């Protein structure tokens, strides 16, 4: 039940996502959207986060794979495709509905970044090293999540999506990857 991930030319990626009304969070519609997002993220070979606009749905929802917490540094990344695929199917996805970035560290770091909606292009984006995000989860419970490293980077990247911003708007040293 995965959805096609829309690419950078789709106008939906440039619009501010609409908030989900609190009484709709537990609805079948929202549960289906989250399920489609999870299926789409699992089907991608290298994504660790996905915002609803990336599957053509203009709502303020994003998911992040727990892989963003577990993988702390380049040496933790698995390059063996079979092992990577097995692990990908087991990662849980954290759900963020109507998220707000409430705190960002002053310390910023230039980090390598790509995007499922900007296929084949990578660059470096200056991101806060630590952030705190408030959101609702899929059960309407308030979350307050503090993050650093890759997890903080993904939270900022996905929040940008909900504000109509793509990483290429902020990136330095953009480069196109050779077709495999």
PDB file of C-alpha atoms in Angstrom:
ATOM      1  CA  UNK A   1       0.000   0.000   0.000  1.00  0.00           C
ATOM      2  CA  UNK A   2       2.953   2.281  -0.551  1.00  0.00           C
ATOM      3  CA  UNK A   3       2.605   5.571  -2.393  1.00  0.00           C
ATOM      4  CA  UNK A   4       4.878   6.984  -5.032  1.00  0.00           C
ATOM      5  CA  UNK A   5       7.219   9.578  -3.568  1.00  0.00           C
ATOM      6  CA  UNK A   6       6.694  12.900  -5.340  1.00  0.00           C
ATOM      7  CA  UNK A   7       9.708  14.711  -6.753  1.00  0.00           C
ATOM      8  CA  UNK A   8      10.990  18.276  -6.327  1.00  0.00           C
ATOM      9  CA  UNK A   9       8.949  19.739  -9.211  1.00  0.00           C
ATOM     10  CA  UNK A  10       5.616  18.804  -7.580  1.00  0.00           C
ATOM     11  CA  UNK A  11       3.976  21.991  -6.220  1.00  0.00           C
ATOM     12  CA  UNK A  12       2.737  20.196  -3.076  1.00  0.00           C
ATOM     13  CA  UNK A  13       6.320  20.171  -1.784  1.00  0.00           C
ATOM     14  CA  UNK A  14       6.381  23.990  -1.813  1.00  0.00           C
ATOM     15  CA  UNK A  15       3.214  24.518   0.238  1.00  0.00           C
ATOM     16  CA  UNK A  16       2.885  24.727   4.004  1.00  0.00           C
ATOM     17  CA  UNK A  17       1.219  21.524   5.229  1.00  0.00           C
ATOM     18  CA  UNK A  18      -2.161  21.775   6.949  1.00  0.00           C
ATOM     19  CA  UNK A  19      -2.485  20.908  10.627  1.00  0.00           C
ATOM     20  CA  UNK A  20      -4.373  17.741  11.484  1.00  0.00           C
ATOM     21  CA  UNK A  21      -7.397  18.493  13.643  1.00  0.00           C
ATOM     22  CA  UNK A  22      -7.036  16.765  17.044  1.00  0.00           C
ATOM     23  CA  UNK A  23     -10.329  14.871  16.665  1.00  0.00           C
ATOM     24  CA  UNK A  24      -9.123  13.415  13.338  1.00  0.00           C
ATOM     25  CA  UNK A  25      -5.844  11.955  14.608  1.00  0.00           C
ATOM     26  CA  UNK A  26      -7.339   8.593  15.571  1.00  0.00           C
ATOM     27  CA  UNK A  27      -9.505   8.423  12.427  1.00  0.00           C
ATOM     28  CA  UNK A  28      -9.223   5.662   9.831  1.00  0.00           C
ATOM     29  CA  UNK A  29      -8.094   8.288   7.294  1.00  0.00           C
ATOM     30  CA  UNK A  30      -5.061   9.367   9.356  1.00  0.00           C
ATOM     31  CA  UNK A  31      -4.204   5.768  10.301  1.00  0.00           C
ATOM     32  CA  UNK A  32      -4.259   4.879   6.578  1.00  0.00           C
ATOM     33  CA  UNK A  33      -2.004   7.839   5.719  1.00  0.00           C
ATOM     34  CA  UNK A  34       0.512   6.805   8.392  1.00  0.00           C
ATOM     35  CA  UNK A  35       0.398   3.218   7.117  1.00  0.00           C
ATOM     36  CA  UNK A  36       1.025   4.385   3.531  1.00  0.00           C
ATOM     37  CA  UNK A  37       3.896   6.564   4.703  1.00  0.00           C
ATOM     38  CA  UNK A  38       5.466   3.651   6.590  1.00  0.00           C
ATOM     39  CA  UNK A  39       5.116   1.328   3.592  1.00  0.00           C
ATOM     40  CA  UNK A  40       6.654   3.964   1.312  1.00  0.00           C
ATOM     41  CA  UNK A  41       9.563   4.583   3.679  1.00  0.00           C
ATOM     42  CA  UNK A  42      10.225   0.842   4.051  1.00  0.00           C
ATOM     43  CA  UNK A  43      10.198   0.463   0.258  1.00  0.00           C
ATOM     44  CA  UNK A  44      12.829   3.171  -0.199  1.00  0.00           C
ATOM     45  CA  UNK A  45      16.380   1.929  -0.252  1.00  0.00           C
ATOM     46  CA  UNK A  46      17.933   4.766   1.735  1.00  0.00           C
ATOM     47  CA  UNK A  47      15.346   6.985   3.430  1.00  0.00           C
ATOM     48  CA  UNK A  48      15.030   7.363   7.192  1.00  0.00           C
ATOM     49  CA  UNK A  49      12.281   9.972   7.316  1.00  0.00           C
ATOM     50  CA  UNK A  50       9.224  10.873   5.261  1.00  0.00           C
ATOM     51  CA  UNK A  51       6.729  13.741   5.386  1.00  0.00           C
ATOM     52  CA  UNK A  52       3.116  13.382   4.216  1.00  0.00           C
ATOM     53  CA  UNK A  53       3.576  15.967   1.412  1.00  0.00           C
ATOM     54  CA  UNK A  54       6.210  13.640  -0.062  1.00  0.00           C
ATOM     55  CA  UNK A  55       3.450  11.157  -0.874  1.00  0.00           C
ATOM     56  CA  UNK A  56       1.129  13.901  -2.117  1.00  0.00           C
ATOM     57  CA  UNK A  57      -0.808  14.503   1.103  1.00  0.00           C
ATOM     58  CA  UNK A  58      -0.686  18.123   2.361  1.00  0.00           C
ATOM     59  CA  UNK A  59      -0.925  17.324   6.081  1.00  0.00           C
ATOM     60  CA  UNK A  60       1.504  18.131   8.908  1.00  0.00           C
ATOM     61  CA  UNK A  61       2.647  14.574   9.572  1.00  0.00           C
ATOM     62  CA  UNK A  62       6.060  13.013   9.306  1.00  0.00           C
ATOM     63  CA  UNK A  63       7.607   9.737  10.340  1.00  0.00           C
ATOM     64  CA  UNK A  64      11.182   8.932  11.297  1.00  0.00           C
ATOM     65  CA  UNK A  65      12.731   5.481  11.383  1.00  0.00           C
ATOM     66  CA  UNK A  66      14.314   4.457  14.670  1.00  0.00           C
ATOM     67  CA  UNK A  67      17.354   3.832  12.470  1.00  0.00           C
ATOM     68  CA  UNK A  68      18.057   7.583  12.864  1.00  0.00           C
ATOM     69  CA  UNK A  69      18.668   6.989  16.579  1.00  0.00           C
ATOM     70  CA  UNK A  70      20.591   3.735  16.244  1.00  0.00           C
ATOM     71  CA  UNK A  71      22.899   4.863  13.436  1.00  0.00           C
ATOM     72  CA  UNK A  72      25.086   7.429  15.144  1.00  0.00           C
ATOM     73  CA  UNK A  73      27.985   7.676  12.748  1.00  0.00           C
ATOM     74  CA  UNK A  74      29.159   6.631   9.307  1.00  0.00           C
ATOM     75  CA  UNK A  75      30.866   3.502  10.683  1.00  0.00           C
ATOM     76  CA  UNK A  76      27.481   2.242  11.971  1.00  0.00           C
ATOM     77  CA  UNK A  77      25.956   2.256   8.504  1.00  0.00           C
ATOM     78  CA  UNK A  78      25.529  -1.171   6.961  1.00  0.00           C
ATOM     79  CA  UNK A  79      26.637  -1.436   3.358  1.00  0.00           C
ATOM     80  CA  UNK A  80      25.744  -5.100   2.802  1.00  0.00           C
ATOM     81  CA  UNK A  81      22.426  -4.785   0.923  1.00  0.00           C
ATOM     82  CA  UNK A  82      20.893  -8.061   2.199  1.00  0.00           C
ATOM     83  CA  UNK A  83      21.565  -7.195   5.826  1.00  0.00           C
ATOM     84  CA  UNK A  84      20.419  -3.607   5.264  1.00  0.00           C
ATOM     85  CA  UNK A  85      17.128  -4.837   3.759  1.00  0.00           C
ATOM     86  CA  UNK A  86      16.456  -7.245   6.648  1.00  0.00           C
ATOM     87  CA  UNK A  87      17.050  -4.512   9.218  1.00  0.00           C
ATOM     88  CA  UNK A  88      14.959  -1.952   7.296  1.00  0.00           C
ATOM     89  CA  UNK A  89      11.872  -4.142   7.624  1.00  0.00           C
ATOM     90  CA  UNK A  90      12.309  -4.299  11.411  1.00  0.00           C
ATOM     91  CA  UNK A  91      12.830  -0.607  12.206  1.00  0.00           C
ATOM     92  CA  UNK A  92       9.910   1.041  13.980  1.00  0.00           C
ATOM     93  CA  UNK A  93       8.688   4.417  12.758  1.00  0.00           C
ATOM     94  CA  UNK A  94       8.072   7.303  15.123  1.00  0.00           C
ATOM     95  CA  UNK A  95       5.064   9.428  14.149  1.00  0.00           C
ATOM     96  CA  UNK A  96       5.026  13.226  14.525  1.00  0.00           C
ATOM     97  CA  UNK A  97       1.717  15.048  13.927  1.00  0.00           C
ATOM     98  CA  UNK A  98       1.566  18.873  13.909  1.00  0.00           C
ATOM     99  CA  UNK A  99       5.217  19.062  15.010  1.00  0.00           C
ATOM    100  CA  UNK A 100       6.851  22.261  16.224  1.00  0.00           C
ATOM    101  CA  UNK A 101      10.553  22.826  16.580  1.00  0.00           C
ATOM    102  CA  UNK A 102      10.622  24.519  19.992  1.00  0.00           C
ATOM    103  CA  UNK A 103      14.355  24.638  20.686  1.00  0.00           C
ATOM    104  CA  UNK A 104      17.509  24.534  18.557  1.00  0.00           C
ATOM    105  CA  UNK A 105      21.090  24.681  19.759  1.00  0.00           C
ATOM    106  CA  UNK A 106      23.179  27.640  18.653  1.00  0.00           C
ATOM    107  CA  UNK A 107      25.903  25.215  17.621  1.00  0.00           C
ATOM    108  CA  UNK A 108      25.412  24.241  14.021  1.00  0.00           C
ATOM    109  CA  UNK A 109      27.154  21.650  11.929  1.00  0.00           C
ATOM    110  CA  UNK A 110      27.491  21.157   8.181  1.00  0.00           C
ATOM    111  CA  UNK A 111      25.989  17.718   7.552  1.00  0.00           C
ATOM    112  CA  UNK A 112      25.683  15.579   4.410  1.00  0.00           C
ATOM    113  CA  UNK A 113      22.082  15.351   3.278  1.00  0.00           C
ATOM    114  CA  UNK A 114      19.865  13.941   0.570  1.00  0.00           C
ATOM    115  CA  UNK A 115      16.118  13.555   0.085  1.00  0.00           C
ATOM    116  CA  UNK A 116      13.775  10.965  -1.369  1.00  0.00           C
ATOM    117  CA  UNK A 117      12.004  13.815  -3.212  1.00  0.00           C
ATOM    118  CA  UNK A 118      15.243  15.140  -4.723  1.00  0.00           C
ATOM    119  CA  UNK A 119      16.455  11.914  -6.251  1.00  0.00           C
ATOM    120  CA  UNK A 120      20.161  11.530  -6.924  1.00  0.00           C
ATOM    121  CA  UNK A 121      21.312  14.854  -5.463  1.00  0.00           C
ATOM    122  CA  UNK A 122      23.280  15.318  -2.263  1.00  0.00           C
ATOM    123  CA  UNK A 123      24.738  18.317  -0.526  1.00  0.00           C
ATOM    124  CA  UNK A 124      25.662  19.685   2.866  1.00  0.00           C
ATOM    125  CA  UNK A 125      23.212  21.555   5.075  1.00  0.00           C
ATOM    126  CA  UNK A 126      24.051  23.562   8.183  1.00  0.00           C
ATOM    127  CA  UNK A 127      21.809  22.134  10.909  1.00  0.00           C
ATOM    128  CA  UNK A 128      21.486  22.678  14.660  1.00  0.00           C
ATOM    129  CA  UNK A 129      23.393  19.961  16.519  1.00  0.00           C
ATOM    130  CA  UNK A 130      20.528  19.549  19.003  1.00  0.00           C
ATOM    131  CA  UNK A 131      16.799  20.232  18.765  1.00  0.00           C
ATOM    132  CA  UNK A 132      13.626  19.730  20.747  1.00  0.00           C
ATOM    133  CA  UNK A 133      10.367  18.997  18.940  1.00  0.00           C
ATOM    134  CA  UNK A 134       6.823  18.917  20.300  1.00  0.00           C
ATOM    135  CA  UNK A 135       4.185  16.962  18.412  1.00  0.00           C
ATOM    136  CA  UNK A 136       1.270  14.619  18.808  1.00  0.00           C
ATOM    137  CA  UNK A 137       1.715  10.918  18.178  1.00  0.00           C
ATOM    138  CA  UNK A 138      -0.737   8.633  16.359  1.00  0.00           C
ATOM    139  CA  UNK A 139      -2.676   8.185  19.640  1.00  0.00           C
ATOM    140  CA  UNK A 140      -3.088  11.964  20.192  1.00  0.00           C
ATOM    141  CA  UNK A 141      -0.502  11.942  22.982  1.00  0.00           C
ATOM    142  CA  UNK A 142       1.780  14.962  23.292  1.00  0.00           C
ATOM    143  CA  UNK A 143       5.432  14.177  22.665  1.00  0.00           C
ATOM    144  CA  UNK A 144       8.431  16.278  23.537  1.00  0.00           C
ATOM    145  CA  UNK A 145      11.529  14.828  21.910  1.00  0.00           C
ATOM    146  CA  UNK A 146      15.081  16.052  22.390  1.00  0.00           C
ATOM    147  CA  UNK A 147      17.517  14.880  19.754  1.00  0.00           C
ATOM    148  CA  UNK A 148      21.095  15.228  18.614  1.00  0.00           C
ATOM    149  CA  UNK A 149      23.166  13.967  15.704  1.00  0.00           C
ATOM    150  CA  UNK A 150      21.416  12.242  12.814  1.00  0.00           C
ATOM    151  CA  UNK A 151      18.063  12.160  14.633  1.00  0.00           C
ATOM    152  CA  UNK A 152      18.158  15.955  15.123  1.00  0.00           C
ATOM    153  CA  UNK A 153      19.090  16.396  11.466  1.00  0.00           C
ATOM    154  CA  UNK A 154      16.143  14.274  10.284  1.00  0.00           C
ATOM    155  CA  UNK A 155      13.699  16.136  12.557  1.00  0.00           C
ATOM    156  CA  UNK A 156      14.845  19.455  11.047  1.00  0.00           C
ATOM    157  CA  UNK A 157      14.737  18.084   7.473  1.00  0.00           C
ATOM    158  CA  UNK A 158      11.180  16.725   7.875  1.00  0.00           C
ATOM    159  CA  UNK A 159       9.980  19.903   9.633  1.00  0.00           C
ATOM    160  CA  UNK A 160      11.300  21.836   6.628  1.00  0.00           C
ATOM    161  CA  UNK A 161       9.151  19.648   4.342  1.00  0.00           C
ATOM    162  CA  UNK A 162       6.044  20.640   6.294  1.00  0.00           C
ATOM    163  CA  UNK A 163       6.969  24.294   5.704  1.00  0.00           C
ATOM    164  CA  UNK A 164       7.437  23.868   1.941  1.00  0.00           C
ATOM    165  CA  UNK A 165      11.246  23.927   2.132  1.00  0.00           C
ATOM    166  CA  UNK A 166      13.520  21.405   0.402  1.00  0.00           C
ATOM    167  CA  UNK A 167      17.070  20.695   1.537  1.00  0.00           C
ATOM    168  CA  UNK A 168      18.379  22.000  -1.808  1.00  0.00           C
ATOM    169  CA  UNK A 169      17.124  25.461  -0.786  1.00  0.00           C
ATOM    170  CA  UNK A 170      19.683  25.473   2.065  1.00  0.00           C
ATOM    171  CA  UNK A 171      22.417  23.145   0.819  1.00  0.00           C
ATOM    172  CA  UNK A 172      26.001  23.878  -0.121  1.00  0.00           C
ATOM    173  CA  UNK A 173      28.211  21.799  -2.392  1.00  0.00           C
ATOM    174  CA  UNK A 174      25.322  20.137  -4.227  1.00  0.00           C
ATOM    175  CA  UNK A 175      26.364  17.227  -6.376  1.00  0.00           C
ATOM    176  CA  UNK A 176      24.525  14.813  -8.598  1.00  0.00           C
ATOM    177  CA  UNK A 177      25.285  11.176  -7.984  1.00  0.00           C
ATOM    178  CA  UNK A 178      26.234   9.140 -11.027  1.00  0.00           C
ATOM    179  CA  UNK A 179      23.448   6.828 -12.244  1.00  0.00           C
ATOM    180  CA  UNK A 180      24.044   3.310 -11.051  1.00  0.00           C
TER     181      UNK A 180
END
